[in-house]
mmCIF file of C-alpha atoms in Angstrom:
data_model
loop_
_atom_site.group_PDB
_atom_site.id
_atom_site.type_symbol
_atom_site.label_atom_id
_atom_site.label_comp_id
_atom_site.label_asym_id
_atom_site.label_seq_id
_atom_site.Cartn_x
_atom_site.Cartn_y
_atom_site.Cartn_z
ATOM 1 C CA UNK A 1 -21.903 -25.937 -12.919
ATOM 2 C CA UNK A 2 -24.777 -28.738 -13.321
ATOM 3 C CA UNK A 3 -26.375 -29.951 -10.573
ATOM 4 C CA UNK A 4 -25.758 -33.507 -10.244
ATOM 5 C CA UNK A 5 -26.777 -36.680 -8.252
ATOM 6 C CA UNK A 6 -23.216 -37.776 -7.451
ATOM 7 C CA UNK A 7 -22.799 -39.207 -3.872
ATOM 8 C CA UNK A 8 -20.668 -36.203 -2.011
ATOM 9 C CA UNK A 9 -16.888 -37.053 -1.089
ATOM 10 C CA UNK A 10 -16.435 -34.109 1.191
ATOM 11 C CA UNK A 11 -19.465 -32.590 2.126
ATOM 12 C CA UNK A 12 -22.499 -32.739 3.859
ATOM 13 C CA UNK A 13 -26.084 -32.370 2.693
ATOM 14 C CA UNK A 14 -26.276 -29.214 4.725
ATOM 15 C CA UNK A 15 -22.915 -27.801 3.689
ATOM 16 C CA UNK A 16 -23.641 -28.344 -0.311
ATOM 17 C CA UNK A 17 -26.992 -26.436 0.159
ATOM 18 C CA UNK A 18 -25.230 -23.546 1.852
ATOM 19 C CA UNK A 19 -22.422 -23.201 -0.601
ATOM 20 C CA UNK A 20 -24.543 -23.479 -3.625
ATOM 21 C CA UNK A 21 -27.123 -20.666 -1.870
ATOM 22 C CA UNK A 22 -23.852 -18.584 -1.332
ATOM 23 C CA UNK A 23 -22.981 -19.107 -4.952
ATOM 24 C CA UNK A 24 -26.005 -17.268 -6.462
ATOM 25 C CA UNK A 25 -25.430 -13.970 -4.531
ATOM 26 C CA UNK A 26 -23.262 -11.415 -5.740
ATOM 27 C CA UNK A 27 -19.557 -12.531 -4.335
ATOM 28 C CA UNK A 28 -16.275 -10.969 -4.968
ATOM 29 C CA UNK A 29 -14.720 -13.698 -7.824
ATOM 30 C CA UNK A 30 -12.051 -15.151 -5.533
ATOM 31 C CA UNK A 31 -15.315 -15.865 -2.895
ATOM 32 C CA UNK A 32 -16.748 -17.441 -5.964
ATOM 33 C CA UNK A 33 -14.242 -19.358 -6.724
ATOM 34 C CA UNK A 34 -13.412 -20.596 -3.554
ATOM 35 C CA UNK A 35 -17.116 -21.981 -3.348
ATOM 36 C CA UNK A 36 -16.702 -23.821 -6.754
ATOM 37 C CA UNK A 37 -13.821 -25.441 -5.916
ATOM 38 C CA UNK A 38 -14.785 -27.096 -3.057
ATOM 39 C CA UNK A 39 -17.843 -27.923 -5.047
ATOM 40 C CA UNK A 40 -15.971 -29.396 -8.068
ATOM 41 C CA UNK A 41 -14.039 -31.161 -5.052
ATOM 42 C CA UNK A 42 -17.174 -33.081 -3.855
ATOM 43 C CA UNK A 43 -18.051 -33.922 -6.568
ATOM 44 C CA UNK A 44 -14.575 -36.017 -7.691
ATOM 45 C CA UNK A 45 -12.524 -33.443 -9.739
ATOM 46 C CA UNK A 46 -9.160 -33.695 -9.050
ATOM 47 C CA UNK A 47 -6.740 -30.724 -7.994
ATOM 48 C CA UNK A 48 -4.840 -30.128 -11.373
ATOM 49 C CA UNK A 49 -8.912 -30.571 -13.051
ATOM 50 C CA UNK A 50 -9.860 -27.688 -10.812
ATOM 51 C CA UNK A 51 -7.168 -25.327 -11.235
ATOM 52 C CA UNK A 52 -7.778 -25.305 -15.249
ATOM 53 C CA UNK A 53 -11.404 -25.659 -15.136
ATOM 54 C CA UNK A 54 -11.326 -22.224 -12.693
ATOM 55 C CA UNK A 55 -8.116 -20.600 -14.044
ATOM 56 C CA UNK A 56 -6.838 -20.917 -10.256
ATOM 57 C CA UNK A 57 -3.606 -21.959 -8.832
ATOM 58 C CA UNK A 58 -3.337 -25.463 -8.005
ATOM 59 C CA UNK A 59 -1.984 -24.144 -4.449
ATOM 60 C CA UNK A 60 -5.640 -22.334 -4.463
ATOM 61 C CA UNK A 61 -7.463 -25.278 -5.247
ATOM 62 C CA UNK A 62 -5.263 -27.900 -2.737
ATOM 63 C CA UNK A 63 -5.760 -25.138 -0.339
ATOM 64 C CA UNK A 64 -9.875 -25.317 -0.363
ATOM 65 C CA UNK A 65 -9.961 -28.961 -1.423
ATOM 66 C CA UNK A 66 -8.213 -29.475 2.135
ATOM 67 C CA UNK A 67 -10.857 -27.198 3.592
ATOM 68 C CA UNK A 68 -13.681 -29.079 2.244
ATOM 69 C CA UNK A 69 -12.400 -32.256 3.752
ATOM 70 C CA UNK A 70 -11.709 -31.477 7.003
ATOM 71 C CA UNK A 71 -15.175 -30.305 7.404
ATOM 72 C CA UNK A 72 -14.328 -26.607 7.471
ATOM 73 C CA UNK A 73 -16.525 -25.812 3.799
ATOM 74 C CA UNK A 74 -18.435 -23.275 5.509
ATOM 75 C CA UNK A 75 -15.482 -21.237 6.498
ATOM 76 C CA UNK A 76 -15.148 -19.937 2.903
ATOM 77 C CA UNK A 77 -15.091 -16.589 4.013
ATOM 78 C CA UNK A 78 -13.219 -16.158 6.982
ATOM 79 C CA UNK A 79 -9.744 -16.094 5.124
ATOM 80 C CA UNK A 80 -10.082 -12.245 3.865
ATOM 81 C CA UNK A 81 -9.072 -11.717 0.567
ATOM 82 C CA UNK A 82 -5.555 -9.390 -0.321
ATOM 83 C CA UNK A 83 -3.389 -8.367 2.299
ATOM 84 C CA UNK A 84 -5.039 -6.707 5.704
ATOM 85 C CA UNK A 85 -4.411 -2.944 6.057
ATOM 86 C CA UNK A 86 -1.917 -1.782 8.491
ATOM 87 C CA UNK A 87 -3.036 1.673 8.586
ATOM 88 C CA UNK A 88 -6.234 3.093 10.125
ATOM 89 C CA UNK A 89 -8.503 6.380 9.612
ATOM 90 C CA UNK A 90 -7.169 7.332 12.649
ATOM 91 C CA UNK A 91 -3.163 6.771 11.123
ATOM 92 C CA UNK A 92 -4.277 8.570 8.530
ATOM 93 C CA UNK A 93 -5.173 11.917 10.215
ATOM 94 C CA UNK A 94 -2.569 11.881 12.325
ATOM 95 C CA UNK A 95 0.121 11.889 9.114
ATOM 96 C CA UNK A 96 -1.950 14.427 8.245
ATOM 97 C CA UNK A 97 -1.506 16.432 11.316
ATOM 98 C CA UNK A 98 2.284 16.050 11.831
ATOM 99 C CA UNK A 99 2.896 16.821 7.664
ATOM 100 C CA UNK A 100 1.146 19.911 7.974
ATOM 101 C CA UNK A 101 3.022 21.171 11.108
ATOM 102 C CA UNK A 102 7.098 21.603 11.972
ATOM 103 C CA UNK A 103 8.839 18.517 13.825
ATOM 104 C CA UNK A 104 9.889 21.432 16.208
ATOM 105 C CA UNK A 105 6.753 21.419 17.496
ATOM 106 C CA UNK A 106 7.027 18.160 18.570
ATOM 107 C CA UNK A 107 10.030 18.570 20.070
ATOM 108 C CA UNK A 108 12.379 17.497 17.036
ATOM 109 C CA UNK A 109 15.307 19.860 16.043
ATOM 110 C CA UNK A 110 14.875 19.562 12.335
ATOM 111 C CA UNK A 111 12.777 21.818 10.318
ATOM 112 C CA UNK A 112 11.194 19.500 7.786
ATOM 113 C CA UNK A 113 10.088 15.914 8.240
ATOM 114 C CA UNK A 114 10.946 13.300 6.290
ATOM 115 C CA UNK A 115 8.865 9.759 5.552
ATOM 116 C CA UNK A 116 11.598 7.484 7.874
ATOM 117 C CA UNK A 117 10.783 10.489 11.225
ATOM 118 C CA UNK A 118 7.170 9.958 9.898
ATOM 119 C CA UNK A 119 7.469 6.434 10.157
ATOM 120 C CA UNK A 120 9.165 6.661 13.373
ATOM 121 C CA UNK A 121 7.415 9.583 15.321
ATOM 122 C CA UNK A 122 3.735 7.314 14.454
ATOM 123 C CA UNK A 123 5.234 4.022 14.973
ATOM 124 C CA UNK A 124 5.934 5.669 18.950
ATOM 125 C CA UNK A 125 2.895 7.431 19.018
ATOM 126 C CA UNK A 126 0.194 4.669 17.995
ATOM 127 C CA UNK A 127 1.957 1.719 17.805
ATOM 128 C CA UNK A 128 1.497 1.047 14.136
ATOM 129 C CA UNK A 129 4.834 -0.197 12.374
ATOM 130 C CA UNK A 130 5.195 1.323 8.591
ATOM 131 C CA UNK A 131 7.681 1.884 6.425
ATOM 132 C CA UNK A 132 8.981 5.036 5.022
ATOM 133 C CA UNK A 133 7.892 4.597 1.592
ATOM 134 C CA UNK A 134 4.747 3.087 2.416
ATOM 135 C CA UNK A 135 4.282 6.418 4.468
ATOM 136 C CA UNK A 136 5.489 8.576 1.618
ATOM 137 C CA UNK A 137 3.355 6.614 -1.039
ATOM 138 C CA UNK A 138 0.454 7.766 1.324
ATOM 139 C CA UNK A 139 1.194 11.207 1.443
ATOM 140 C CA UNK A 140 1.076 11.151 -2.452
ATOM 141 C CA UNK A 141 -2.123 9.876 -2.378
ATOM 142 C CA UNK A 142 -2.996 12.400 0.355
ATOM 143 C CA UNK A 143 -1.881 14.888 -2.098
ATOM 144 C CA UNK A 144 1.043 15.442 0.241
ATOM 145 C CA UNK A 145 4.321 15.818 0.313
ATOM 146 C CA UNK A 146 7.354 16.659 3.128
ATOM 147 C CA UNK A 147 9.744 18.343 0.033
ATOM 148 C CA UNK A 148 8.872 21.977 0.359
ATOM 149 C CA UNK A 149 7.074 23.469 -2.602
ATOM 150 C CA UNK A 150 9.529 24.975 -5.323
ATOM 151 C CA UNK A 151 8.777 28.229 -7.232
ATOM 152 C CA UNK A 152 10.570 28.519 -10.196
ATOM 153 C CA UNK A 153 12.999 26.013 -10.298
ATOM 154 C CA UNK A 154 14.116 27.710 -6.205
ATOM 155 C CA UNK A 155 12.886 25.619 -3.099
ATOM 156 C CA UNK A 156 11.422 27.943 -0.318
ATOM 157 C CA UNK A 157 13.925 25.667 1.983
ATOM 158 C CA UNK A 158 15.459 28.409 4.208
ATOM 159 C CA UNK A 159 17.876 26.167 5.924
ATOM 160 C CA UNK A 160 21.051 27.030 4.399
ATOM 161 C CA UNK A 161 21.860 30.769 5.074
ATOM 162 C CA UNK A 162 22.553 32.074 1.824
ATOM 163 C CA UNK A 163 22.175 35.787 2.707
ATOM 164 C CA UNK A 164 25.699 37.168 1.949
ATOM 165 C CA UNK A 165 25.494 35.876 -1.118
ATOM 166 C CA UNK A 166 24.237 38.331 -3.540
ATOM 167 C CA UNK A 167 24.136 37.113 -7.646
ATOM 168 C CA UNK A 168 24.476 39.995 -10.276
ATOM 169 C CA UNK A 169 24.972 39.857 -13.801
ATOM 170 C CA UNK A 170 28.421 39.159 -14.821
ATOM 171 C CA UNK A 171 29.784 42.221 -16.794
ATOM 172 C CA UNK A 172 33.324 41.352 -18.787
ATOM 173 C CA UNK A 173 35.991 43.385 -19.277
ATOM 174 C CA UNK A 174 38.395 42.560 -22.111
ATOM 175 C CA UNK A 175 41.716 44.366 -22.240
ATOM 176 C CA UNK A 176 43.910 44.486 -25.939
ATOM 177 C CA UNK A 177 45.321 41.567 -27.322
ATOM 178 C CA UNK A 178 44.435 38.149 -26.186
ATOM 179 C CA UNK A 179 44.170 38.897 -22.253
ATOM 180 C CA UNK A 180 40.900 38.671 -21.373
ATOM 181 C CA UNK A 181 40.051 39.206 -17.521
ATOM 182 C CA UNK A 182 36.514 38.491 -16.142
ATOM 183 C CA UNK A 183 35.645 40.793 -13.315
ATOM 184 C CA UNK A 184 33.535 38.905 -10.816
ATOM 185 C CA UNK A 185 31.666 40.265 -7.766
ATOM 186 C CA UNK A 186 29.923 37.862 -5.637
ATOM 187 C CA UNK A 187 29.580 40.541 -2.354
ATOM 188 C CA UNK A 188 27.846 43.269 -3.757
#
């Protein structure tokens, strides 16, 4: 962008100086680009000029255009960039925590915990609202999981008592002709 002696629309002497000072440090792009628009603005461009000159939205560029005439330039980065984080450090250990241990210790009756009791147990306890996939996309990236571990291809889910069941091989007994009788003895 060429520095040029064009009388400002928008901004101020002091303004202009402080933008173009911000726009030689090292900003995240969407910082940058925020600055050159309302640059670009001052200095006549119009919104749809903007938007393809910067590869921005024309929504972006109305957006700071607005901001550089209503005197606000130098609030170019108060608006944080992507969407805020719900979740804290302090979120974060606690999933952690409760994962790692039984609901029954905290006075649930179920045995394994599941992202929506997650979700619901920490939205009580600290007052921070999020979803059950959200909470199971963080356990993932935890390394986490609430599904028990399998070992091969059997869960080590002991819910369901399947003690009187008792699995053998299958021996066959065939009798003459085209009878054939399978003997099968699921209680050993």
């Amino acid at each position: 962008m060429e520095n040029t002696k064009n009388i400002s629309k928008y901004l101020t002497s002091f303004q202009r100086k402080l933008l173009e000072k911000n726009l030689q440090t090292n900003l995240h792009p969407k910082y940058h680009c925020r600055i050159q628009i309302m640059l670009l603005a001052d200095m006549g461009y119009t919104k749809a000029q903007i938007s393809k000159t910067l590869g921005c939205t024309q929504e972006t560029a109305r957006y700071w255009i607005a901001q550089a005439r209503s005197g606000q330039a130098h609030n170019w980065n108060d608006c944080p960039i992507g969407r805020p984080k719900v979740t804290s450090e302090e979120y974060l250990e606690r999933l952690k925590e409760l994962v790692t241990n039984s609901p029954r210790n905290y006075g649930y009756s179920f045995e394994r915990w599941t992202g929506q009791w997650l979700s619901k147990h920490l939205s009580k306890e600290l007052g921070i609202e999020v979803t059950a996939r959200h909470v199971n996309r963080l356990l993932k990236q935890m390394g986490l999981s609430t599904r028990p571990k399998s070992v091969k291809g059997l869960t080590t889910d002991n819910s369901k008592d399947n003690s009187n069941l008792l699995l053998q091989e299958l021996p066959s007994v065939c009798t003459s002709g085209s009878d054939q009788m399978w003997q099968l003895n699921f209680f050993g």
